[in-house]
CSV table of C-alpha atoms in Angstrom, one decimal:
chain,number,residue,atom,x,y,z
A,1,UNK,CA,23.9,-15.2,-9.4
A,2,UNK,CA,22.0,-16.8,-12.2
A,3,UNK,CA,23.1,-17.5,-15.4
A,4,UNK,CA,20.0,-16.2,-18.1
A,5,UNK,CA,19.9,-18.0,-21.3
A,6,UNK,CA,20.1,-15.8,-24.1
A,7,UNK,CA,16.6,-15.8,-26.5
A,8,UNK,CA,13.4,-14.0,-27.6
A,9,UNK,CA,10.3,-13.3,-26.2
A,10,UNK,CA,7.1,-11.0,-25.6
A,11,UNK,CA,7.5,-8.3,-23.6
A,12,UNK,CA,4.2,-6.3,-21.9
A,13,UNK,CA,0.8,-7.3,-22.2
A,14,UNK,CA,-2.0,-6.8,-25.1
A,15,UNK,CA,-3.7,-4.7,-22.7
A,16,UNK,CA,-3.7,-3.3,-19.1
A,17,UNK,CA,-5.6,-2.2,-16.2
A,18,UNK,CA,-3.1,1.3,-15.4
A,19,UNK,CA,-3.3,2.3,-19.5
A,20,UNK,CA,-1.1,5.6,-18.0
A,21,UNK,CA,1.6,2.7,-17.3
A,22,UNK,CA,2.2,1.5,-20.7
A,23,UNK,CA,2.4,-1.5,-20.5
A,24,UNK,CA,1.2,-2.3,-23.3
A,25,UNK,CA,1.4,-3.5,-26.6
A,26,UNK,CA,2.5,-6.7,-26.6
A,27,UNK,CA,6.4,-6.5,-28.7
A,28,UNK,CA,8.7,-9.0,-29.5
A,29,UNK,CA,12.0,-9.0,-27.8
A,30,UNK,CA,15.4,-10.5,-27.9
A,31,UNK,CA,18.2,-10.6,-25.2
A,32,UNK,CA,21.9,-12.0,-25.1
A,33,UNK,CA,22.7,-13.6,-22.1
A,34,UNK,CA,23.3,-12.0,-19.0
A,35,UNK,CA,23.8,-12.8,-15.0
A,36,UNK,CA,21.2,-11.9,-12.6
A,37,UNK,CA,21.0,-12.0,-8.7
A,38,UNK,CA,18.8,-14.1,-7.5
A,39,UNK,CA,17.5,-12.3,-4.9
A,40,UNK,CA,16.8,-8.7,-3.9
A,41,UNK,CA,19.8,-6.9,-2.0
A,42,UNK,CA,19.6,-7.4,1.3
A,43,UNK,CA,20.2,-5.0,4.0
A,44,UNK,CA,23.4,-6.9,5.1
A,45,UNK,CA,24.3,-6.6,1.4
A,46,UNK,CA,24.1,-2.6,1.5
A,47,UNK,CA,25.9,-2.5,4.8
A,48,UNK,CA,28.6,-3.7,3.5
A,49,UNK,CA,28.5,-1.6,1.2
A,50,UNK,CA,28.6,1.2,2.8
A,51,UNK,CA,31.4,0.5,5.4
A,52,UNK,CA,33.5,-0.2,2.4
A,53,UNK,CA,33.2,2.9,0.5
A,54,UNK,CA,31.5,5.5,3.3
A,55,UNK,CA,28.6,5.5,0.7
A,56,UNK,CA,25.9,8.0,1.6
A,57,UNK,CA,22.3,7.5,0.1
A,58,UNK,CA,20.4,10.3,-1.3
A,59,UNK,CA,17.6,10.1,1.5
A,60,UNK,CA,20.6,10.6,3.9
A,61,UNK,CA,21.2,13.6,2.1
A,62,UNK,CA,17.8,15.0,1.8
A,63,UNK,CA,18.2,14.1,5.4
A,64,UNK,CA,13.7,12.5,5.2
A,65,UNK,CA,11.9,9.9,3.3
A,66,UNK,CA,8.8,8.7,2.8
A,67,UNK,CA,7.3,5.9,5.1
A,68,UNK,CA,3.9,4.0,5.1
A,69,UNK,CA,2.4,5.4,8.2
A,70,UNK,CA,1.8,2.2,9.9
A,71,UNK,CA,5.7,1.6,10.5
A,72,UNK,CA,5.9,5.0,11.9
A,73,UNK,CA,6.4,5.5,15.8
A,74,UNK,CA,3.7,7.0,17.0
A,75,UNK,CA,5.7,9.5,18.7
A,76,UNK,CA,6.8,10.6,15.3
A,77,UNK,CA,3.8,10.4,13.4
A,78,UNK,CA,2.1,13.3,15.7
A,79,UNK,CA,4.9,15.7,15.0
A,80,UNK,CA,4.3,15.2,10.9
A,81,UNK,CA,1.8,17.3,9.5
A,82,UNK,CA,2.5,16.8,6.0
A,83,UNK,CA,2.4,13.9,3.3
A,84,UNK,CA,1.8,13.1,-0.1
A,85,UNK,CA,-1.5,14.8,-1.3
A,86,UNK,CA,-2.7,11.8,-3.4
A,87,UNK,CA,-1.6,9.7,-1.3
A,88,UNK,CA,-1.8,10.1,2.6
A,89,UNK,CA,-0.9,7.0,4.0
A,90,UNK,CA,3.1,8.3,2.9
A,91,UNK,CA,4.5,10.1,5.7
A,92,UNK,CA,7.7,12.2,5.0
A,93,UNK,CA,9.8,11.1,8.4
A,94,UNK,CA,13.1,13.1,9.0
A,95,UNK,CA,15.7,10.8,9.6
A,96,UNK,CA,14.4,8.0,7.8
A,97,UNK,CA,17.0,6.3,5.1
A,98,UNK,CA,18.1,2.7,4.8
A,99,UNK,CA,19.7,2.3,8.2
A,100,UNK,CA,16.5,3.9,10.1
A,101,UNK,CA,13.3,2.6,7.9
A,102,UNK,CA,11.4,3.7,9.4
A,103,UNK,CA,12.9,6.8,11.2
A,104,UNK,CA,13.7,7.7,15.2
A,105,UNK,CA,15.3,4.8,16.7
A,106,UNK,CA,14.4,2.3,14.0
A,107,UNK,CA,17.3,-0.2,12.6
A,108,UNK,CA,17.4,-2.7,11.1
A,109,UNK,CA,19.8,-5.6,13.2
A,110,UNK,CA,16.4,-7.4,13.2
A,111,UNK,CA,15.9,-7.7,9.6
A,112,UNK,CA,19.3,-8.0,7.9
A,113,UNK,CA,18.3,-10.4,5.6
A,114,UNK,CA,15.4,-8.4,4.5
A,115,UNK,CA,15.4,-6.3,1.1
A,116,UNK,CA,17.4,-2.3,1.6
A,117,UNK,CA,15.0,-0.2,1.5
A,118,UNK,CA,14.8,3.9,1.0
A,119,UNK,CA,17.2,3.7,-1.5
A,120,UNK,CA,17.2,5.8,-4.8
A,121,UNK,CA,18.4,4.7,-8.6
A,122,UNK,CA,21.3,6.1,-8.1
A,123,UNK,CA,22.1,4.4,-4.5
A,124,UNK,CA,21.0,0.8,-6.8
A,125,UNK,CA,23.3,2.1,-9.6
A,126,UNK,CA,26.4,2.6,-7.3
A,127,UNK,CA,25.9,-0.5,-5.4
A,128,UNK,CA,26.2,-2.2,-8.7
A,129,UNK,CA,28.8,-0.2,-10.0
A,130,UNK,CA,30.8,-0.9,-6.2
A,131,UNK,CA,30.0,-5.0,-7.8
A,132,UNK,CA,31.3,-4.5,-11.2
A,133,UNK,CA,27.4,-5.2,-12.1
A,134,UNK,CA,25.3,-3.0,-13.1
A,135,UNK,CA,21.6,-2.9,-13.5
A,136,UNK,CA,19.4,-4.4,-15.7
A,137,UNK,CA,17.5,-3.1,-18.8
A,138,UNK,CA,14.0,-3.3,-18.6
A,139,UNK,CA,13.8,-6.1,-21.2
A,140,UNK,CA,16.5,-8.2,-19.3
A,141,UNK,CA,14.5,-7.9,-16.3
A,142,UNK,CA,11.1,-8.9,-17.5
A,143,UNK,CA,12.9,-11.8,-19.7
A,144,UNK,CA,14.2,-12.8,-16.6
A,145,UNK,CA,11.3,-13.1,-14.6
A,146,UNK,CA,9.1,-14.8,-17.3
A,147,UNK,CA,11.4,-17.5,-16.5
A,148,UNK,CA,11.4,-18.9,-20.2
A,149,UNK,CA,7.2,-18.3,-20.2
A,150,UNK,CA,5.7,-16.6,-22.8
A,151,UNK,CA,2.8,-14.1,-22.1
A,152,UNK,CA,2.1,-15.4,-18.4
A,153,UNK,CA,1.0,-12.8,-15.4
A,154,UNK,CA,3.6,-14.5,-13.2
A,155,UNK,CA,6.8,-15.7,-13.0
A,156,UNK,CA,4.9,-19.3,-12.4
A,157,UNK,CA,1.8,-19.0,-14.6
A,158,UNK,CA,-1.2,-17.9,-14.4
A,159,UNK,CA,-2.5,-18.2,-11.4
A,160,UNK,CA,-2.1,-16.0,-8.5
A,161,UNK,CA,-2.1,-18.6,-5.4
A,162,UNK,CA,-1.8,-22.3,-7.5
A,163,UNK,CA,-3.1,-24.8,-5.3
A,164,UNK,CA,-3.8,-22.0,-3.2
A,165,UNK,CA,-0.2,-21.6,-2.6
A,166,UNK,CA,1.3,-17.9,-1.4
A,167,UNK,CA,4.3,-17.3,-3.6
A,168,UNK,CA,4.5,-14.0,-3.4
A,169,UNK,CA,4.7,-11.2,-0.7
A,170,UNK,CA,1.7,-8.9,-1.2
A,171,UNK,CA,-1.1,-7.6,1.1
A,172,UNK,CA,-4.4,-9.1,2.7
A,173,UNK,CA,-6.4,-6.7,3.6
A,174,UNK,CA,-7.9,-3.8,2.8
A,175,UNK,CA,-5.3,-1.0,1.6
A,176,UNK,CA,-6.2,3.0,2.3
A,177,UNK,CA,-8.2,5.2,-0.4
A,178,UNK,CA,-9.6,8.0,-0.6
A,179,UNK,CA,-7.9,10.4,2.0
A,180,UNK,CA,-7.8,8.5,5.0
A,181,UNK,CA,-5.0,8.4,7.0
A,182,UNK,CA,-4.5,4.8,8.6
A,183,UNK,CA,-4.5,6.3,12.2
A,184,UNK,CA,-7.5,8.7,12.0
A,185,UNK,CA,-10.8,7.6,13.6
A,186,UNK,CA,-13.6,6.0,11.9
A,187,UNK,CA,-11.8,4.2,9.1
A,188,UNK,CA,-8.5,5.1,8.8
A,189,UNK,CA,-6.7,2.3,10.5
A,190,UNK,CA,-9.4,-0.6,8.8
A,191,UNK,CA,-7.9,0.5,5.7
A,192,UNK,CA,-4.3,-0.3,7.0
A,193,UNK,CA,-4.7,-3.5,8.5
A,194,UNK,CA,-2.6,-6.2,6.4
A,195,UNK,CA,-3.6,-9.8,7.6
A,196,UNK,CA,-0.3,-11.4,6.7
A,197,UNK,CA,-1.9,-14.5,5.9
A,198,UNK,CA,0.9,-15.1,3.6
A,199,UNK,CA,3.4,-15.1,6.9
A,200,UNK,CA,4.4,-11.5,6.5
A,201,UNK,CA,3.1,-8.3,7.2
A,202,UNK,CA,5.7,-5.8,5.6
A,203,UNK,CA,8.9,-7.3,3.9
A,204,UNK,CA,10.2,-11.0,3.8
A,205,UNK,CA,13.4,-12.0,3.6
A,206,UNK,CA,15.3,-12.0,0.1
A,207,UNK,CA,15.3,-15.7,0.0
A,208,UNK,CA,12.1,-16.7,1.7
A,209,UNK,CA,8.7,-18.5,-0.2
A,210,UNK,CA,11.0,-20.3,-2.5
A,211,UNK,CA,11.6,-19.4,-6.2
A,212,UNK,CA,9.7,-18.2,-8.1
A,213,UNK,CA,10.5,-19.5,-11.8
A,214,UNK,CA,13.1,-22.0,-13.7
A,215,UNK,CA,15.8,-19.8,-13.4
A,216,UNK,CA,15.8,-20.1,-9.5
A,217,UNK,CA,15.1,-16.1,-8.5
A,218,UNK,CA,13.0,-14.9,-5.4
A,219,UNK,CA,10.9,-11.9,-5.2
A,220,UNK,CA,11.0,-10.9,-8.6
A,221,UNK,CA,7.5,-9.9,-7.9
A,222,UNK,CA,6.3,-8.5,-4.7
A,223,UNK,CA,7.7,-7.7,-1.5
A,224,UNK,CA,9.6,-4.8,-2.6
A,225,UNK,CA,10.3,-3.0,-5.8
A,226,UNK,CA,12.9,-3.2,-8.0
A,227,UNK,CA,14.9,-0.6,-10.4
A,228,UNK,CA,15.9,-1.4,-13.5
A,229,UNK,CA,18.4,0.9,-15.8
A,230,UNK,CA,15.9,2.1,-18.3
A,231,UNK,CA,14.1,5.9,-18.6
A,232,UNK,CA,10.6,6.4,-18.1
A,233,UNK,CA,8.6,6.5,-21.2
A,234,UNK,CA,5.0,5.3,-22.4
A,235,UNK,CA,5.9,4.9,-25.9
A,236,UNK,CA,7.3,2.3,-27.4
A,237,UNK,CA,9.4,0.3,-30.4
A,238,UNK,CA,6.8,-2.5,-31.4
A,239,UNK,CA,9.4,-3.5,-34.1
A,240,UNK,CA,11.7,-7.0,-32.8
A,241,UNK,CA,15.1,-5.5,-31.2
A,242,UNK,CA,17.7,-7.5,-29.8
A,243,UNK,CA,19.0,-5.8,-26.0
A,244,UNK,CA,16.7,-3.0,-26.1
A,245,UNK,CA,17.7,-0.4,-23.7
A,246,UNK,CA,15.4,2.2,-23.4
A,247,UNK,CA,14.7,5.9,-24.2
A,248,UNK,CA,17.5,7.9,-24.4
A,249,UNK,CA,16.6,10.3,-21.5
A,250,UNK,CA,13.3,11.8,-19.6
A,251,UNK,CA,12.7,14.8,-19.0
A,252,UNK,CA,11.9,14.6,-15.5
A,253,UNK,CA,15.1,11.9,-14.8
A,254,UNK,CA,12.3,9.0,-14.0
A,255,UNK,CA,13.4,5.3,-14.4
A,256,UNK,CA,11.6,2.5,-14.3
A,257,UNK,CA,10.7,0.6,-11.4
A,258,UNK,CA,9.5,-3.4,-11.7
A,259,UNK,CA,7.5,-6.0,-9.6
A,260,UNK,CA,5.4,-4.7,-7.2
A,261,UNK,CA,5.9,-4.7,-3.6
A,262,UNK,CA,4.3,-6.1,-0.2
A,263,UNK,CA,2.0,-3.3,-0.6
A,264,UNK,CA,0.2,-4.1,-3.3
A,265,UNK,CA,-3.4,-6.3,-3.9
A,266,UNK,CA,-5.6,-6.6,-6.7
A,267,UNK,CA,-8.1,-4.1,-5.9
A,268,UNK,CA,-5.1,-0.9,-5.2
A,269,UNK,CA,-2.1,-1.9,-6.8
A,270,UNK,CA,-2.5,-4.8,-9.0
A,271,UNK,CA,1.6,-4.4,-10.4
A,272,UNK,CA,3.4,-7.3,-8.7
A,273,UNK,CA,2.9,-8.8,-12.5
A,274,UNK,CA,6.0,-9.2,-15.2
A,275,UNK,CA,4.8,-6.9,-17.2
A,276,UNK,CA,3.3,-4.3,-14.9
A,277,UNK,CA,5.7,-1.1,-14.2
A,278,UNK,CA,6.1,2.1,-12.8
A,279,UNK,CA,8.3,5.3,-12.6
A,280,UNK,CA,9.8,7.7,-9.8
């Protein structure tokens, strides 16, 4: 874990591409210190986990999740005749949770030192509370990976690729739009196609393309995406607060969600910044 230095700072951006995201204004924060992992939880992490405590997720329970149809056997995909409407690329797999990522026979032996995926806010929040952690507020977590910045795009600066450098997971290619699905004919799988020329195609490991910011963390943008503890909401307190925490509820239960993932580019999902964000 890292040790974050108490102090102030300003939190979202003076303006944004997703306005539905708010992200902005621009507000100055304040934080006490606080200890952070320095990288994401890895699926060795959550395994233990779950052979101490016989932990069951919530996709477990639901018993499906939702998978990006290139990771899905093909033996599966032809059986599936659903998936999200704005979105068809998502495939709702039965069986799929963080054990099976990508449902049937999937595992993931291969990639233990790869970020957990498939797992809800409450799977993160009892992981933590199995720690004695907990998770962060949203302000602790952008604080954090500003890395003592002030009103930079990256944990590093401003630049996405300094001296053309990769120092983030995030996709090459072409993503899918409109309503292809990546393995129909005549465009589908184009749109699907990530070149990996920053050495990964899906996930990294948690504690691969070095750190990315003073205070020595990985991943805090791209490659997969990360909970914090705060509610969902659009509006906020511009006035200075010290250890802001949030709304008090939402209405629909959404939290927050921070830094992108592998599945992200400029041109579909331009939210692997520190002050981009997102809800489920």
């Amino acid at each position: 874990m890292a040790l974050i230095p108490k102090g102030s700072f300003w939190m979202g951006s003076s303006s944004s591409k997703y306005p539905a995201d708010g992200e902005s204004p621009l507000r100055r924060k304040s934080v006490s210190s606080f200890y952070i992992d320095t990288t994401e939880v890895s699926n060795a992490q959550f395994q233990e986990f779950v052979q101490a405590t016989g932990y069951q997720t919530d996709s477990e329970k639901f018993g499906w999740s939702f998978v990006f149809e290139p990771l899905v056997p093909p033996e599966i995909n032809q059986k599936i005749e659903k998936s999200v409407a704005s979105a068809p690329w998502w495939l709702p797999v039965p069986g799929s949770s963080w054990k099976r990522p990508y449902g049937g026979s999937s595992g993931i032996d291969d990639v233990l030192d790869h970020p957990v995926v498939h797992v809800s806010w409450n799977d993160a929040s009892a992981y933590c509370g199995w720690k004695g952690l907990r998770l962060p507020t949203e302000a602790e977590w952008e604080y954090a990976a500003r890395g003592g910045k002030e009103k930079r795009t990256f944990p590093w600066g401003n630049k996405m690729m300094p001296r053309g450098e990769y120092r983030m997971n995030t996709w090459q290619g072409s993503l899918p739009n409109g309503n292809y699905y990546c393995n129909l004919p005549n465009g589908g799988l184009t749109f699907c196609k990530n070149l990996g020329s920053d050495g990964y195609n899906y996930t990294a490991p948690v504690d691969s393309m070095g750190v990315q910011n003073p205070f020595g963390l990985y991943h805090m943008v791209g490659n997969v995406w990360e909970w914090v503890s705060d509610y969902w909401d659009t509006k906020h307190n511009t006035r200075p607060e010290v250890d802001p925490k949030g709304p008090a509820f939402n209405k629909d239960g959404n939290r927050v969600k921070k830094g992108g993932s592998f599945l992200c580019n400029e041109a579909f999902c331009d939210r692997y910044r520190v002050s981009a964000r997102s809800q489920f």
